[in-house]
XYZ file of C-alpha atoms in Angstrom:
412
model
C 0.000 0.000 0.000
C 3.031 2.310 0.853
C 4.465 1.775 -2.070
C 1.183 2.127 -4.058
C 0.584 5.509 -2.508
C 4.328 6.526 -3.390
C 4.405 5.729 -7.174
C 0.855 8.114 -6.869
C 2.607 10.837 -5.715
C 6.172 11.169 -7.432
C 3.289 11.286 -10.691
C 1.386 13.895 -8.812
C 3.995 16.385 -7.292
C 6.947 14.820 -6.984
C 8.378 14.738 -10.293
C 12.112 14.008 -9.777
C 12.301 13.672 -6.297
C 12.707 10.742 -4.893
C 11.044 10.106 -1.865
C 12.367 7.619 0.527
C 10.894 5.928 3.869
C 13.177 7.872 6.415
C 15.925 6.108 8.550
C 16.038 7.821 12.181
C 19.596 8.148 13.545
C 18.854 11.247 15.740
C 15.710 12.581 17.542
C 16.308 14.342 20.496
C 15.250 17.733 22.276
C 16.581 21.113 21.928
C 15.106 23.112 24.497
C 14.691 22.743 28.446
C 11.086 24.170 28.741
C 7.992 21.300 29.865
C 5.750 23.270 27.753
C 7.587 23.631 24.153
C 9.490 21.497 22.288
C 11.888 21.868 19.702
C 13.471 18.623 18.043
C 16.931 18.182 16.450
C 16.581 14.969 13.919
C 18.641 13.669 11.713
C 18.150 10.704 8.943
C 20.336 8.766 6.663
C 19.679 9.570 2.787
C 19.300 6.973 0.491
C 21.670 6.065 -1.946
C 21.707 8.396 -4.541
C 19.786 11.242 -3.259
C 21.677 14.462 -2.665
C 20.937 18.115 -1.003
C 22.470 21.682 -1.023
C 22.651 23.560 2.058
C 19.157 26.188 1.690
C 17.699 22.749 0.417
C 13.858 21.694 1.851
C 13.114 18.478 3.090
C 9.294 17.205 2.722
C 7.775 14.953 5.263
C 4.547 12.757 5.052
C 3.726 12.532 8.113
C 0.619 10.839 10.213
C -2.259 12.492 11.826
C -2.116 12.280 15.620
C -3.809 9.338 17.186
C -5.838 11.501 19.160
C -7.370 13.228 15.988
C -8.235 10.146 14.633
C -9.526 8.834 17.308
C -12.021 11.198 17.442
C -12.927 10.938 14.176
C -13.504 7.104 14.689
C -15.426 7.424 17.837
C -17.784 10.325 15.345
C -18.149 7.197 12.780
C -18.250 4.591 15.313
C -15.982 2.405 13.989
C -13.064 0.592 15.280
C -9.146 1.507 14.476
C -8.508 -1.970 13.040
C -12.115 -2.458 10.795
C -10.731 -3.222 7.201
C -12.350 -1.225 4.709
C -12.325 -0.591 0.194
C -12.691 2.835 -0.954
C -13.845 3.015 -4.437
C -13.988 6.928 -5.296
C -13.843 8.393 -8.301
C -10.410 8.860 -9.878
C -9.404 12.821 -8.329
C -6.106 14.494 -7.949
C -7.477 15.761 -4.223
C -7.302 11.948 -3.182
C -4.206 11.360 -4.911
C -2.504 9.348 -2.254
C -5.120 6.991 -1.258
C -4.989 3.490 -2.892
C -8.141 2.620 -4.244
C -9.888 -0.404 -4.158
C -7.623 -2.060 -1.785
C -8.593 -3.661 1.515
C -6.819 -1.031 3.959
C -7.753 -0.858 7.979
C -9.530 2.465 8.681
C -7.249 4.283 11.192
C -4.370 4.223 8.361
C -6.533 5.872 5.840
C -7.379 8.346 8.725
C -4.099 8.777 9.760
C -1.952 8.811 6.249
C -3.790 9.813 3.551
C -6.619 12.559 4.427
C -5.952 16.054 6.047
C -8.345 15.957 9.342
C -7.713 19.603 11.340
C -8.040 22.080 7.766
C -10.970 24.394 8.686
C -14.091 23.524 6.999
C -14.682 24.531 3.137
C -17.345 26.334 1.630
C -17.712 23.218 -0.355
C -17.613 21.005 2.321
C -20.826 22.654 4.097
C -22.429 22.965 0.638
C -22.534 19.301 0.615
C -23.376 18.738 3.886
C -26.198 21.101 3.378
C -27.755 18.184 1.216
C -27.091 15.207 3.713
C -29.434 17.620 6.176
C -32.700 15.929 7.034
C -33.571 18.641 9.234
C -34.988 22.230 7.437
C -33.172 24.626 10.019
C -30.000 22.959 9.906
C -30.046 23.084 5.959
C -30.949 26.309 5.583
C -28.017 27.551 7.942
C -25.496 25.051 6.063
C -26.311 26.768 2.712
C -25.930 29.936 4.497
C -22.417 29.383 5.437
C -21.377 28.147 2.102
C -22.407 31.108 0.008
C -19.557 32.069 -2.050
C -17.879 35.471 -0.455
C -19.270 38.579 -1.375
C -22.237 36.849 -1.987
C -24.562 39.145 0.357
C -23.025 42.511 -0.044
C -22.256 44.745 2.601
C -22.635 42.465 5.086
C -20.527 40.220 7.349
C -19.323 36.688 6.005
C -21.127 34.013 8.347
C -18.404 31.703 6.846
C -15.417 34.026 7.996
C -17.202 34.692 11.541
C -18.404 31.098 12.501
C -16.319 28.700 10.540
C -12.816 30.312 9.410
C -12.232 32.543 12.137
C -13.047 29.549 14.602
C -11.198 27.168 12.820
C -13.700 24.719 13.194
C -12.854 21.298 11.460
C -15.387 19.150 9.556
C -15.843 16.299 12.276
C -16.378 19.492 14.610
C -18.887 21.235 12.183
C -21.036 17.584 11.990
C -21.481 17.353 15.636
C -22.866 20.694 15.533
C -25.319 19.768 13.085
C -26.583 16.155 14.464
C -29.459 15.487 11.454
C -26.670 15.374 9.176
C -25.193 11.397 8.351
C -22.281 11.127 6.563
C -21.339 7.671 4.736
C -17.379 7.091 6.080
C -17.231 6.689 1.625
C -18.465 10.633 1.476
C -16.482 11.582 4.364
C -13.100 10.669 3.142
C -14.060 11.622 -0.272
C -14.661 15.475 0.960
C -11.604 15.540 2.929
C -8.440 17.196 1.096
C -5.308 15.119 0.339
C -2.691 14.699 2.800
C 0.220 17.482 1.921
C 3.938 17.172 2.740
C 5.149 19.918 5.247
C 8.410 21.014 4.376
C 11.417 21.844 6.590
C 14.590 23.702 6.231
C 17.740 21.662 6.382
C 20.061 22.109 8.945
C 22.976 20.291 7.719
C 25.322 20.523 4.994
C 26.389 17.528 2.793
C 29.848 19.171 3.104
C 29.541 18.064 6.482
C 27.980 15.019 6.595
C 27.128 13.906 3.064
C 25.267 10.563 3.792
C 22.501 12.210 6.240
C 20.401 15.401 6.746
C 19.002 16.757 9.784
C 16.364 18.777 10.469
C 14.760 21.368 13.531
C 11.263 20.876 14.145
C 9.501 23.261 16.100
C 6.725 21.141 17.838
C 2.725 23.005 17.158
C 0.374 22.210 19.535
C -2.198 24.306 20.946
C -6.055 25.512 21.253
C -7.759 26.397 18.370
C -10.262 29.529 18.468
C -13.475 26.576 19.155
C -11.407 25.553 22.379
C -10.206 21.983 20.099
C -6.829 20.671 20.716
C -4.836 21.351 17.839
C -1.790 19.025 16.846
C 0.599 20.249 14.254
C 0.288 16.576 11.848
C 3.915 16.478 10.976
C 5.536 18.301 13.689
C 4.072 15.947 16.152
C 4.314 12.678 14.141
C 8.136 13.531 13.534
C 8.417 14.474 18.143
C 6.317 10.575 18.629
C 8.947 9.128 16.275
C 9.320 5.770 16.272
C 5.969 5.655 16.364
C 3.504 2.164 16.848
C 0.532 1.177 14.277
C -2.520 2.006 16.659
C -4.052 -0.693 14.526
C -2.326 -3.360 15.143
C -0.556 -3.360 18.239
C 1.279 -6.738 17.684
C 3.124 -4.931 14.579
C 5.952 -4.099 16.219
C 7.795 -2.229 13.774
C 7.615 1.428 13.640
C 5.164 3.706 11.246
C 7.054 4.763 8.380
C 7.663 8.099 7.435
C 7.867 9.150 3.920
C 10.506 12.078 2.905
C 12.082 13.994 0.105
C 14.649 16.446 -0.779
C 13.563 19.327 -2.866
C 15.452 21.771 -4.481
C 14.118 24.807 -3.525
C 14.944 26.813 -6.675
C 15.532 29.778 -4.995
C 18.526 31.768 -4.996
C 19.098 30.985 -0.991
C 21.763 29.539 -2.149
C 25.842 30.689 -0.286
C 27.899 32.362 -2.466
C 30.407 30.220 -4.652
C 33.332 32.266 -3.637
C 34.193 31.573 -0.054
C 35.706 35.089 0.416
C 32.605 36.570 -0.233
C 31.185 38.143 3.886
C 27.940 36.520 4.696
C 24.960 38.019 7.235
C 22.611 35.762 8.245
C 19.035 36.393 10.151
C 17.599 33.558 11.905
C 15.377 34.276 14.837
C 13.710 31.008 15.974
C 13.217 27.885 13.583
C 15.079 30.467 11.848
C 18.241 29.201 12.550
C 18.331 26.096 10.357
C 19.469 26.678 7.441
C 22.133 29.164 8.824
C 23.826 26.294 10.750
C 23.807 24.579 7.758
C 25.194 27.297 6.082
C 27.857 27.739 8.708
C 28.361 23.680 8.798
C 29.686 24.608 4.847
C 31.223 28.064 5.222
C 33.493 26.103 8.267
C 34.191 23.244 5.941
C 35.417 25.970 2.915
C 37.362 27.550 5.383
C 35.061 30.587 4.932
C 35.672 33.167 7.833
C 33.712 36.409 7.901
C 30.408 35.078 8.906
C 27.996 37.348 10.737
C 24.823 35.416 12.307
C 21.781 37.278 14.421
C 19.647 34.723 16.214
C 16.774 35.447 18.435
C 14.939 33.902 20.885
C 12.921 33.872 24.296
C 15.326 32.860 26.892
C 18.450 31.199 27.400
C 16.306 27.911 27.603
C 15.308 28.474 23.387
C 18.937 29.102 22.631
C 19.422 26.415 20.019
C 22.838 24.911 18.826
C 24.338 27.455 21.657
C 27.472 25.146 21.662
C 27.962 24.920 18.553
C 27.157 28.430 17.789
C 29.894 29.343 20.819
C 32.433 26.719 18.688
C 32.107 28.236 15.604
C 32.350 31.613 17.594
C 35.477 30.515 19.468
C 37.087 29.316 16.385
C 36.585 32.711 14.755
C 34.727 31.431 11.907
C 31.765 33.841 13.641
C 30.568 36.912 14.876
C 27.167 36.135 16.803
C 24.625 38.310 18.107
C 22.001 37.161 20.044
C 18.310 38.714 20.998
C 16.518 37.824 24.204
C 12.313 38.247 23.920
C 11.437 37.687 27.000
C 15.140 36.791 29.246
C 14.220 37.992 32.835
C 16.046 41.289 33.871
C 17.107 41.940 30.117
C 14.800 44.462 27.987
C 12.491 43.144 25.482
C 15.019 42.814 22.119
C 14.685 41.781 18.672
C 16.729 41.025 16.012
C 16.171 43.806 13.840
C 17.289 46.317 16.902
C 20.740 44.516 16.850
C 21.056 44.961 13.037
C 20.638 48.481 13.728
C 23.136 48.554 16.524
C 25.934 47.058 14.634
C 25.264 49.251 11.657
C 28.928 50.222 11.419
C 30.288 46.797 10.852
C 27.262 45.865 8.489
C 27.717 48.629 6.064
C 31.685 47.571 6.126
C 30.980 44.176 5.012
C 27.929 45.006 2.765
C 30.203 47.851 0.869
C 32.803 44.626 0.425
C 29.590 42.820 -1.323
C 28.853 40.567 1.342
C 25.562 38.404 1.088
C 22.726 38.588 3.192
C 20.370 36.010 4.223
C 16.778 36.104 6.007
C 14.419 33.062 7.521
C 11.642 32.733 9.435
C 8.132 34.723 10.122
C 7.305 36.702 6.642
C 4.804 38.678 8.589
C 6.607 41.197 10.545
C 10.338 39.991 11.256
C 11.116 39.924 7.755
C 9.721 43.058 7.054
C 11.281 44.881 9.663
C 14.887 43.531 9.096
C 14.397 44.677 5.336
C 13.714 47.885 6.766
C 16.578 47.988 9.287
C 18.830 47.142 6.795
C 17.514 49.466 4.007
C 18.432 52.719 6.649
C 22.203 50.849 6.489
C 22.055 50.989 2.621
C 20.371 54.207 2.465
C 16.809 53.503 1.341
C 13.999 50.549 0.213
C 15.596 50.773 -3.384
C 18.988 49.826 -2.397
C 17.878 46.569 -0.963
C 15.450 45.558 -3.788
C 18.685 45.907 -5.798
C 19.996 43.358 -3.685
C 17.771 41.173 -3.974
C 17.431 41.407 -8.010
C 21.190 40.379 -7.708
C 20.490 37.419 -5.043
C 22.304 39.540 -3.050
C 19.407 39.788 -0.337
C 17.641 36.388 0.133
C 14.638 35.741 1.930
C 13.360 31.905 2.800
C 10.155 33.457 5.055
C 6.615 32.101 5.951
C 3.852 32.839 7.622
C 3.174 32.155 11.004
C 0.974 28.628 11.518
C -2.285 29.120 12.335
C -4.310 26.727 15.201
């Protein structure tokens, strides 16, 4: 079935990646806080398969066993009931083997997204599984297209999307509606591969690839426990088969390199400075990056990390090596470090203005990861009163001079 599923997706999306069922060597904790966790893992590649430092690795993961637990309990079904799915041929189901005898919590768990918010075309078709008038009427209310009744609020925006209310938690709001467990899995969207930055360099260790996962959990806006699906599956691993607990080997994970075909990419001439901007799960590819500059005997490396505390101070050792060794000038912002004022990376960029405009005038390359919605935009702007102005940045950038590998903060 695994391999069924695989051949469906390297046709899908995969193209010429090849995705591989990952080999754990490393999974251990970053951070001394009960109530976060941040992961250091590392896996051997397959024969064959190669990365670049800046690369992504993709990662099926499994949904937690709490979400689909709920979602049998909803269907009242058992985790090991064997079950065919014979659905029309669709690119949104992609990954699920068809007309195979599978056990329900792996179709649950592998192949269907289960915490998205609720579509509009979701409730439209639940709207038509309502026996009961009020119900249906309210249904087809929520899935009118937007801008549908003008000049009002969206009901969809205010009770669904702003909620984040899932589809199992939108059916036990509306009890006359029975869905089929055919139907159900048939309106739920294709399990995606997350993607993480690499934080190794092959000039370093060639044969593996690590990554650092920053573990999601949390309350969604209904009150629901959310799980990030990957994060979490990736913190559990090795994980056990929930259906059958006298399968002692461990879930599989499925992962892939992928090019990003960006231009994060280090400079090909090691003399070339290099200022990086990593705040957070920021930090990745920037100790991969410094993991390569070390190995090209690469010296003027400028890093600014930031974090909460001394207890989210990730890599600090090796950070403080590379440091040591002079291979790095480091600069580090404390949120929320008792006694210390608030501090953020951008104010540091600004502080060492001096020594940034000295390396930038010697053409030195400038790199940026982590949260696209403010911290990127305010280290562009911290470094654009360095350059003297917006323009003289963007004209970075159109050389690759500037590069940015941001996102946007995950939503529960």
């Amino acid at each position: 079935v695994l391999d069924e599923s695989l051949e469906r997706a390297q046709n899908l999306f995969l193209k010429h990646n090849k995705a591989f069922v990952a080999d754990f060597l490393c999974n251990r904790e970053l951070i001394d806080v009960s109530e976060r966790s941040t992961r250091h893992i590392e896996m051997q590649l397959e024969p064959g398969v190669t990365n670049k430092a800046g690369d992504h690795l993709g990662v099926w993961g499994a949904n937690p066993d709490e979400v689909v637990a709920d979602y049998l309990r909803y269907l009242n079904l058992e985790k090991d009931a064997v079950v065919v799915l014979d659905l029309p041929e669709d690119p949104r189901q992609a990954l699920i083997p068809l007309r195979r005898r599978l056990d329900l919590w792996s179709v649950l768990a592998y192949f269907v997204e289960l915490q998205q918010p609720a579509s509009r075309a979701q409730l439209r078709a639940l709207s038509n599984l309502a026996t009961d008038e009020s119900e249906r009427a309210d249904l087809e209310l929520l899935s009118e297209w937007e801008g549908g009744r003008s000049g009002e609020a969206d009901p969809y925006v205010e009770r669904v999307l702003s909620k984040r209310l899932t589809l199992l938690e939108v059916l036990r709001r509306y009890s006359s509606v029975t869905v089929p467990l055919g139907t159900l899995v048939g309106m739920l969207p294709s399990m995606k591969p997350r993607y993480y930055s690499i934080s190794s360099s092959p000039e370093a260790s060639p044969d593996r690839v690590s990554i650092t996962v920053s573990v999601v959990t949390g309350a969604a806006p209904s009150g629901r426990s959310h799980f990030g699906v990957c994060s979490n599956h990736l913190k559990d691993t090795p994980r056990r088969w929930p259906a059958n607990e006298n399968d002692l080997k461990p879930i599989p994970t499925v992962v892939f390199v992928k090019n990003t075909g960006s231009a994060f990419r280090l400079p090909a001439d090691p003399e070339i400075p290099v200022i990086m901007v990593g705040p957070g799960t920021g930090l990745p590819p920037m100790r991969g990056f410094l993991q390569e500059r070390a190995a090209r005997q690469a010296g003027e490396n400028v890093l600014f990390f930031g974090c909460r505390d001394e207890d989210d101070f990730l890599y600090r050792e090796e950070l403080e090596a590379h440091e040591v060794a002079g291979r790095l000038q480091l600069f580090v912002a404390f949120s929320r470090k008792r006694g210390v004022s608030k501090t953020y990376v951008q104010q540091l960029i600004a502080e060492q203005s001096a020594l940034l405009a000295e390396l930038l005038l010697r053409g030195a390359h400038v790199y940026v990861c982590g949260d696209a919605s403010k911290m990127a935009p305010d280290v562009r702007a911290a470094f654009a009163k360095i350059l003297g102005g917006p323009e003289c940045v963007e004209a970075m950038v159109a050389r690759s001079q500037y590069c940015e590998d941001v996102w946007a903060a995950q939503s529960v």
